[in-house]
Amino acid sequence: MKKIINDPSTVVEESLRGLAAAHGDILKVRTEPAVIYRADAPVTGKVAVISGGGSGHEPLHGGFVGLGMLDAAAPGPVFTSPTPDQVQAAVEHVDGGAGVLLIVKNYTGDVLNFETAAEFASADGVDVRTVVIDDDVAVKDSLYTAGRRGVGGTALLEKIVGGAAEGGYNLDECEALARRVIASVRSMGVALTACTVPHVGEPSFVLEDDEIEIGIGIHGEPGRRRVPHQPADQLVRTLLDPVLEDLPFASGDRVLLFTNSMGGTPLVELYLAHGIAERLLAERGITVERRLVGPYVTSLEMQGMSLTVLKVDDEMLRWWDAPVRTAALRWGA
């Protein structure tokens, strides 16, 4: 295993120190328990939006902490859920008196630990709501979930709801908007290679040189099937067709298209794939209103990509376009 690390047991702690050093004007980091939170938190009178999950998916979630997106994130160990006390600490740091919305990816540990933290916070008098995103169409259940996994759609959800909270939506409005986004977004991914978790020291699965895994999860969970490597045109269609058929999407729909690198795929390949996806959507009469391309929901150094399609309306576009200033996303601010 060759990685830029010192000790596998301190990877997350040292990475968080570096994040704080690089973006101290935007966010702060607390340890024991680990929490990333806005530098200006708490924002009085604003709904606080909090998410989190295992590390190794950066910039999700810590890179999305800041104006117009998340108020705080709870980073667990690599590919491991944060603990309830981390989420509790996040609530304490950023609760501005207008309530808290927890955004949770549908992984069993995340759901249980965030729900436990929500119960504790509610007992302390905080109005806490929880939404669970499950946008992955690849499988119904996986090693980590009961039901579909939460994947690329999480970044879009955090931006839209975070923008609305920044813009003055109350807790009921933020929760309702979040549930509409969750109902309108679908994703699917592919792995060309496995990733290596630092404390494990070996690839999380094995693919032959000519194999790819269709429908892979962001922790290396198995997908729908292994197939021979495909040309880009065929591969993009293999990912996009199940996404469009699941909602389903139809001619006349307006969408946000998110083409995501799993961490090891270079932008030259990612833009190539994005262009193909745009063409295939146009052939179906689906209009791409907004785009996001890049490594935003990653799986360490895994080579691969995912496609996320969100059916948008004017309200969603308003808050997608709203100012944001985080380590990973910045526009309009």
GROMACS .gro file of C-alpha atoms in nm:
model
  333
    1MET     CA    1   0.000   0.000   0.000
    2LYS     CA    2   0.140   0.338  -0.105
    3LYS     CA    3  -0.043   0.637   0.040
    4ILE     CA    4   0.054   0.981   0.166
    5ILE     CA    5  -0.004   0.901   0.531
    6ASN     CA    6   0.186   0.855   0.856
    7ASP     CA    7  -0.016   0.613   1.064
    8PRO     CA    8  -0.341   0.454   0.935
    9SER     CA    9  -0.498   0.511   1.276
   10THR     CA   10  -0.450   0.890   1.259
   11VAL     CA   11  -0.540   0.957   0.894
   12VAL     CA   12  -0.873   1.129   0.965
   13GLU     CA   13  -0.741   1.336   1.257
   14GLU     CA   14  -0.444   1.463   1.058
   15SER     CA   15  -0.658   1.529   0.751
   16LEU     CA   16  -0.901   1.736   0.958
   17ARG     CA   17  -0.612   1.947   1.089
   18GLY     CA   18  -0.508   2.013   0.730
   19LEU     CA   19  -0.866   2.102   0.631
   20ALA     CA   20  -0.884   2.356   0.912
   21ALA     CA   21  -0.547   2.503   0.817
   22ALA     CA   22  -0.645   2.539   0.451
   23HIS     CA   23  -0.993   2.682   0.504
   24GLY     CA   24  -0.989   2.849   0.844
   25ASP     CA   25  -1.183   3.147   0.711
   26ILE     CA   26  -1.475   2.920   0.620
   27LEU     CA   27  -1.479   2.642   0.881
   28LYS     CA   28  -1.344   2.525   1.211
   29VAL     CA   29  -1.264   2.176   1.336
   30ARG     CA   30  -1.323   2.038   1.683
   31THR     CA   31  -1.174   1.710   1.803
   32GLU     CA   32  -1.296   1.473   2.074
   33PRO     CA   33  -1.545   1.425   1.925
   34ALA     CA   34  -1.465   1.530   1.570
   35VAL     CA   35  -1.692   1.797   1.423
   36ILE     CA   36  -1.648   2.037   1.130
   37TYR     CA   37  -1.857   2.354   1.162
   38ARG     CA   38  -1.901   2.698   1.007
   39ALA     CA   39  -1.656   2.960   1.124
   40ASP     CA   40  -1.947   3.197   1.197
   41ALA     CA   41  -2.163   2.937   1.374
   42PRO     CA   42  -2.414   2.953   1.521
   43VAL     CA   43  -2.611   3.178   1.287
   44THR     CA   44  -2.892   3.312   1.503
   45GLY     CA   45  -3.242   3.262   1.365
   46LYS     CA   46  -3.132   3.033   1.081
   47VAL     CA   47  -3.220   2.667   1.038
   48ALA     CA   48  -2.900   2.466   1.092
   49VAL     CA   49  -2.833   2.198   0.829
   50ILE     CA   50  -2.609   1.912   0.942
   51SER     CA   51  -2.485   1.600   0.767
   52GLY     CA   52  -2.197   1.357   0.802
   53GLY     CA   53  -2.077   1.006   0.749
   54GLY     CA   54  -1.762   0.805   0.715
   55SER     CA   55  -1.449   0.978   0.592
   56GLY     CA   56  -1.296   0.883   0.258
   57HIS     CA   57  -1.568   1.049   0.047
   58GLU     CA   58  -1.420   1.399   0.049
   59PRO     CA   59  -1.520   1.667  -0.020
   60LEU     CA   60  -1.846   1.514   0.108
   61HIS     CA   61  -1.932   1.624   0.380
   62GLY     CA   62  -1.675   1.852   0.541
   63GLY     CA   63  -1.591   2.026   0.215
   64PHE     CA   64  -1.953   2.140   0.196
   65VAL     CA   65  -1.952   2.323   0.531
   66GLY     CA   66  -1.994   2.697   0.491
   67LEU     CA   67  -2.224   2.973   0.377
   68GLY     CA   68  -2.514   2.845   0.169
   69MET     CA   69  -2.464   2.477   0.239
   70LEU     CA   70  -2.394   2.283   0.561
   71ASP     CA   71  -2.360   2.438   0.904
   72ALA     CA   72  -2.174   2.132   1.033
   73ALA     CA   73  -2.058   1.785   0.942
   74ALA     CA   74  -1.974   1.485   1.159
   75PRO     CA   75  -1.680   1.291   1.007
   76GLY     CA   76  -1.650   0.928   1.110
   77PRO     CA   77  -1.345   0.706   1.056
   78VAL     CA   78  -1.283   0.596   0.698
   79PHE     CA   79  -1.600   0.430   0.565
   80THR     CA   80  -1.743   0.416   0.919
   81SER     CA   81  -2.040   0.605   1.060
   82PRO     CA   82  -1.988   0.896   1.299
   83THR     CA   83  -2.102   0.834   1.656
   84PRO     CA   84  -2.412   0.989   1.814
   85ASP     CA   85  -2.198   1.211   2.036
   86GLN     CA   86  -2.035   1.361   1.726
   87VAL     CA   87  -2.374   1.451   1.583
   88GLN     CA   88  -2.485   1.585   1.922
   89ALA     CA   89  -2.177   1.804   1.937
   90ALA     CA   90  -2.250   1.933   1.586
   91VAL     CA   91  -2.603   2.029   1.693
   92GLU     CA   92  -2.468   2.211   2.000
   93HIS     CA   93  -2.218   2.409   1.791
   94VAL     CA   94  -2.455   2.531   1.520
   95ASP     CA   95  -2.808   2.543   1.663
   96GLY     CA   96  -2.917   2.904   1.610
   97GLY     CA   97  -3.259   2.864   1.766
   98ALA     CA   98  -3.459   2.798   1.447
   99GLY     CA   99  -3.428   2.419   1.452
  100VAL     CA  100  -3.195   2.164   1.297
  101LEU     CA  101  -3.230   1.950   0.984
  102LEU     CA  102  -3.019   1.634   0.971
  103ILE     CA  103  -2.938   1.499   0.623
  104VAL     CA  104  -2.850   1.130   0.645
  105LYS     CA  105  -2.734   0.889   0.375
  106ASN     CA  106  -2.918   0.557   0.388
  107TYR     CA  107  -2.655   0.341   0.555
  108THR     CA  108  -2.759   0.146   0.862
  109GLY     CA  109  -2.496   0.290   1.097
  110ASP     CA  110  -2.554   0.648   0.983
  111VAL     CA  111  -2.932   0.619   1.022
  112LEU     CA  112  -2.913   0.464   1.370
  113ASN     CA  113  -2.651   0.705   1.503
  114PHE     CA  114  -2.813   1.019   1.363
  115GLU     CA  115  -3.154   0.911   1.497
  116THR     CA  116  -3.004   0.851   1.840
  117ALA     CA  117  -2.845   1.196   1.836
  118ALA     CA  118  -3.174   1.350   1.724
  119GLU     CA  119  -3.351   1.190   2.020
  120PHE     CA  120  -3.095   1.332   2.263
  121ALA     CA  121  -3.115   1.679   2.107
  122SER     CA  122  -3.495   1.671   2.113
  123ALA     CA  123  -3.485   1.581   2.480
  124ASP     CA  124  -3.277   1.897   2.530
  125GLY     CA  125  -3.548   2.104   2.365
  126VAL     CA  126  -3.404   2.137   2.013
  127ASP     CA  127  -3.648   2.096   1.722
  128VAL     CA  128  -3.469   1.836   1.511
  129ARG     CA  129  -3.591   1.682   1.186
  130THR     CA  130  -3.422   1.401   0.993
  131VAL     CA  131  -3.436   1.320   0.622
  132VAL     CA  132  -3.275   1.010   0.469
  133ILE     CA  133  -3.154   1.010   0.109
  134ASP     CA  134  -3.157   0.685  -0.091
  135ASP     CA  135  -3.093   0.783  -0.452
  136ASP     CA  136  -2.889   0.480  -0.571
  137VAL     CA  137  -3.092   0.272  -0.819
  138ALA     CA  138  -2.832  -0.006  -0.847
  139VAL     CA  139  -2.947  -0.233  -0.567
  140LYS     CA  140  -3.232  -0.257  -0.318
  141ASP     CA  141  -3.013  -0.371  -0.028
  142SER     CA  142  -2.638  -0.384   0.025
  143LEU     CA  143  -2.387  -0.483   0.289
  144TYR     CA  144  -2.449  -0.151   0.464
  145THR     CA  145  -2.814  -0.069   0.402
  146ALA     CA  146  -3.173  -0.176   0.434
  147GLY     CA  147  -3.303  -0.036   0.107
  148ARG     CA  148  -3.122   0.182  -0.141
  149ARG     CA  149  -2.796   0.358  -0.067
  150GLY     CA  150  -2.745   0.731  -0.039
  151VAL     CA  151  -2.483   0.841  -0.291
  152GLY     CA  152  -2.427   1.130  -0.535
  153GLY     CA  153  -2.764   1.293  -0.481
  154THR     CA  154  -2.650   1.385  -0.131
  155ALA     CA  155  -2.432   1.669  -0.259
  156LEU     CA  156  -2.721   1.818  -0.458
  157LEU     CA  157  -2.955   1.786  -0.160
  158GLU     CA  158  -2.710   1.959   0.072
  159LYS     CA  159  -2.662   2.250  -0.168
  160ILE     CA  160  -3.030   2.311  -0.242
  161VAL     CA  161  -3.154   2.278   0.116
  162GLY     CA  162  -2.851   2.463   0.251
  163GLY     CA  163  -2.924   2.750   0.013
  164ALA     CA  164  -3.286   2.761   0.122
  165ALA     CA  165  -3.191   2.764   0.491
  166GLU     CA  166  -2.946   3.047   0.424
  167GLY     CA  167  -3.220   3.229   0.236
  168GLY     CA  168  -3.459   3.225   0.530
  169TYR     CA  169  -3.669   2.909   0.495
  170ASN     CA  170  -3.808   2.784   0.825
  171LEU     CA  171  -3.762   2.425   0.943
  172ASP     CA  172  -4.090   2.300   0.798
  173GLU     CA  173  -4.004   2.451   0.459
  174CYS     CA  174  -3.651   2.309   0.462
  175GLU     CA  175  -3.778   1.962   0.548
  176ALA     CA  176  -4.047   1.972   0.277
  177LEU     CA  177  -3.796   2.087   0.015
  178ALA     CA  178  -3.551   1.817   0.119
  179ARG     CA  179  -3.814   1.546   0.080
  180ARG     CA  180  -3.905   1.674  -0.267
  181VAL     CA  181  -3.539   1.664  -0.375
  182ILE     CA  182  -3.500   1.310  -0.238
  183ALA     CA  183  -3.809   1.200  -0.430
  184SER     CA  184  -3.675   1.352  -0.753
  185VAL     CA  185  -3.311   1.235  -0.769
  186ARG     CA  186  -3.156   0.908  -0.887
  187SER     CA  187  -2.795   0.786  -0.924
  188MET     CA  188  -2.583   0.495  -1.042
  189GLY     CA  189  -2.208   0.432  -1.044
  190VAL     CA  190  -1.937   0.211  -1.185
  191ALA     CA  191  -1.595   0.103  -1.056
  192LEU     CA  192  -1.297   0.041  -1.283
  193THR     CA  193  -1.067  -0.036  -0.988
  194ALA     CA  194  -1.103  -0.090  -0.615
  195CYS     CA  195  -0.986   0.147  -0.344
  196THR     CA  196  -0.767   0.064  -0.046
  197VAL     CA  197  -0.885   0.160   0.302
  198PRO     CA  198  -0.576   0.275   0.497
  199HIS     CA  199  -0.628   0.059   0.805
  200VAL     CA  200  -0.703  -0.248   0.589
  201GLY     CA  201  -0.401  -0.209   0.364
  202GLU     CA  202  -0.530  -0.400   0.062
  203PRO     CA  203  -0.792  -0.340  -0.209
  204SER     CA  204  -1.150  -0.378  -0.091
  205PHE     CA  205  -1.231  -0.610  -0.382
  206VAL     CA  206  -1.059  -0.753  -0.689
  207LEU     CA  207  -1.140  -0.676  -1.051
  208GLU     CA  208  -0.960  -0.841  -1.339
  209ASP     CA  209  -0.786  -0.610  -1.585
  210ASP     CA  210  -1.076  -0.629  -1.831
  211GLU     CA  211  -1.358  -0.618  -1.570
  212ILE     CA  212  -1.571  -0.335  -1.434
  213GLU     CA  213  -1.837  -0.341  -1.159
  214ILE     CA  214  -2.170  -0.184  -1.256
  215GLY     CA  215  -2.369  -0.032  -0.970
  216ILE     CA  216  -2.087  -0.010  -0.718
  217GLY     CA  217  -2.143   0.162  -0.382
  218ILE     CA  218  -1.925   0.438  -0.242
  219HIS     CA  219  -1.769   0.199   0.012
  220GLY     CA  220  -1.682  -0.065  -0.245
  221GLU     CA  221  -2.005  -0.260  -0.193
  222PRO     CA  222  -2.093  -0.492  -0.479
  223GLY     CA  223  -2.317  -0.364  -0.753
  224ARG     CA  224  -2.551  -0.526  -1.003
  225ARG     CA  225  -2.298  -0.723  -1.203
  226ARG     CA  226  -1.943  -0.748  -1.332
  227VAL     CA  227  -1.900  -0.709  -1.705
  228PRO     CA  228  -1.615  -0.667  -1.953
  229HIS     CA  229  -1.484  -0.314  -1.984
  230GLN     CA  230  -1.694  -0.104  -2.223
  231PRO     CA  231  -1.630   0.195  -2.452
  232ALA     CA  232  -1.746   0.524  -2.300
  233ASP     CA  233  -2.061   0.554  -2.512
  234GLN     CA  234  -2.184   0.214  -2.399
  235LEU     CA  235  -2.076   0.263  -2.038
  236VAL     CA  236  -2.259   0.596  -1.998
  237ARG     CA  237  -2.573   0.444  -2.145
  238THR     CA  238  -2.538   0.146  -1.908
  239LEU     CA  239  -2.545   0.386  -1.612
  240LEU     CA  240  -2.794   0.638  -1.743
  241ASP     CA  241  -3.071   0.408  -1.868
  242PRO     CA  242  -3.155   0.257  -1.526
  243VAL     CA  243  -3.146   0.604  -1.367
  244LEU     CA  244  -3.393   0.747  -1.619
  245GLU     CA  245  -3.623   0.444  -1.606
  246ASP     CA  246  -3.647   0.437  -1.227
  247LEU     CA  247  -3.825   0.766  -1.153
  248PRO     CA  248  -3.909   0.765  -1.444
  249PHE     CA  249  -3.775   1.069  -1.627
  250ALA     CA  250  -3.957   1.170  -1.945
  251SER     CA  251  -3.940   1.399  -2.244
  252GLY     CA  252  -3.995   1.757  -2.134
  253ASP     CA  253  -3.834   1.714  -1.794
  254ARG     CA  254  -3.579   1.970  -1.673
  255VAL     CA  255  -3.285   1.823  -1.485
  256LEU     CA  256  -2.959   1.887  -1.306
  257LEU     CA  257  -2.692   1.643  -1.430
  258PHE     CA  258  -2.409   1.556  -1.191
  259THR     CA  259  -2.117   1.361  -1.337
  260ASN     CA  260  -1.904   1.252  -1.043
  261SER     CA  261  -1.555   1.102  -1.019
  262MET     CA  262  -1.516   0.830  -0.757
  263GLY     CA  263  -1.176   0.979  -0.675
  264GLY     CA  264  -0.931   0.834  -0.928
  265THR     CA  265  -1.090   0.924  -1.260
  266PRO     CA  266  -0.925   1.223  -1.433
  267LEU     CA  267  -1.130   1.515  -1.556
  268VAL     CA  268  -1.042   1.447  -1.920
  269GLU     CA  269  -1.237   1.121  -1.894
  270LEU     CA  270  -1.509   1.269  -1.675
  271TYR     CA  271  -1.587   1.552  -1.919
  272LEU     CA  272  -1.589   1.301  -2.203
  273ALA     CA  273  -1.851   1.097  -2.017
  274HIS     CA  274  -2.049   1.407  -1.924
  275GLY     CA  275  -2.074   1.510  -2.287
  276ILE     CA  276  -2.211   1.168  -2.379
  277ALA     CA  277  -2.468   1.189  -2.099
  278GLU     CA  278  -2.584   1.531  -2.217
  279ARG     CA  279  -2.630   1.396  -2.570
  280LEU     CA  280  -2.827   1.094  -2.450
  281LEU     CA  281  -3.054   1.314  -2.239
  282ALA     CA  282  -3.114   1.548  -2.533
  283GLU     CA  283  -3.211   1.250  -2.749
  284ARG     CA  284  -3.484   1.173  -2.495
  285GLY     CA  285  -3.610   1.532  -2.493
  286ILE     CA  286  -3.476   1.598  -2.142
  287THR     CA  287  -3.332   1.947  -2.088
  288VAL     CA  288  -3.019   1.983  -1.876
  289GLU     CA  289  -3.073   2.309  -1.687
  290ARG     CA  290  -2.770   2.286  -1.456
  291ARG     CA  291  -2.453   2.076  -1.438
  292LEU     CA  292  -2.192   1.969  -1.187
  293VAL     CA  293  -1.879   1.780  -1.295
  294GLY     CA  294  -1.596   1.668  -1.070
  295PRO     CA  295  -1.486   1.457  -0.773
  296TYR     CA  296  -1.745   1.558  -0.512
  297VAL     CA  297  -1.864   1.224  -0.366
  298THR     CA  298  -1.558   1.001  -0.379
  299SER     CA  299  -1.444   0.661  -0.261
  300LEU     CA  300  -1.079   0.729  -0.176
  301GLU     CA  301  -0.875   0.660  -0.493
  302MET     CA  302  -1.127   0.439  -0.670
  303GLN     CA  303  -1.129   0.476  -1.048
  304GLY     CA  304  -1.485   0.507  -1.166
  305MET     CA  305  -1.774   0.747  -1.193
  306SER     CA  306  -2.138   0.797  -1.108
  307LEU     CA  307  -2.420   0.978  -1.281
  308THR     CA  308  -2.687   1.160  -1.082
  309VAL     CA  309  -2.997   1.312  -1.239
  310LEU     CA  310  -3.229   1.543  -1.043
  311LYS     CA  311  -3.564   1.650  -1.185
  312VAL     CA  312  -3.571   2.022  -1.104
  313ASP     CA  313  -3.826   2.299  -1.080
  314ASP     CA  314  -3.785   2.675  -1.038
  315GLU     CA  315  -3.766   2.653  -0.659
  316MET     CA  316  -3.484   2.397  -0.668
  317LEU     CA  317  -3.295   2.598  -0.930
  318ARG     CA  318  -3.329   2.914  -0.721
  319TRP     CA  319  -3.154   2.755  -0.427
  320TRP     CA  320  -2.900   2.567  -0.640
  321ASP     CA  321  -2.797   2.903  -0.790
  322ALA     CA  322  -2.793   3.079  -0.452
  323PRO     CA  323  -2.456   3.197  -0.318
  324VAL     CA  324  -2.232   2.930  -0.166
  325ARG     CA  325  -1.889   2.952  -0.009
  326THR     CA  326  -1.739   2.625   0.106
  327ALA     CA  327  -1.407   2.450   0.057
  328ALA     CA  328  -1.546   2.257  -0.242
  329LEU     CA  329  -1.823   2.470  -0.394
  330ARG     CA  330  -1.809   2.846  -0.440
  331TRP     CA  331  -2.024   3.071  -0.652
  332GLY     CA  332  -2.220   3.393  -0.618
  333ALA     CA  333  -2.078   3.483  -0.276
   0.00000   0.00000   0.00000
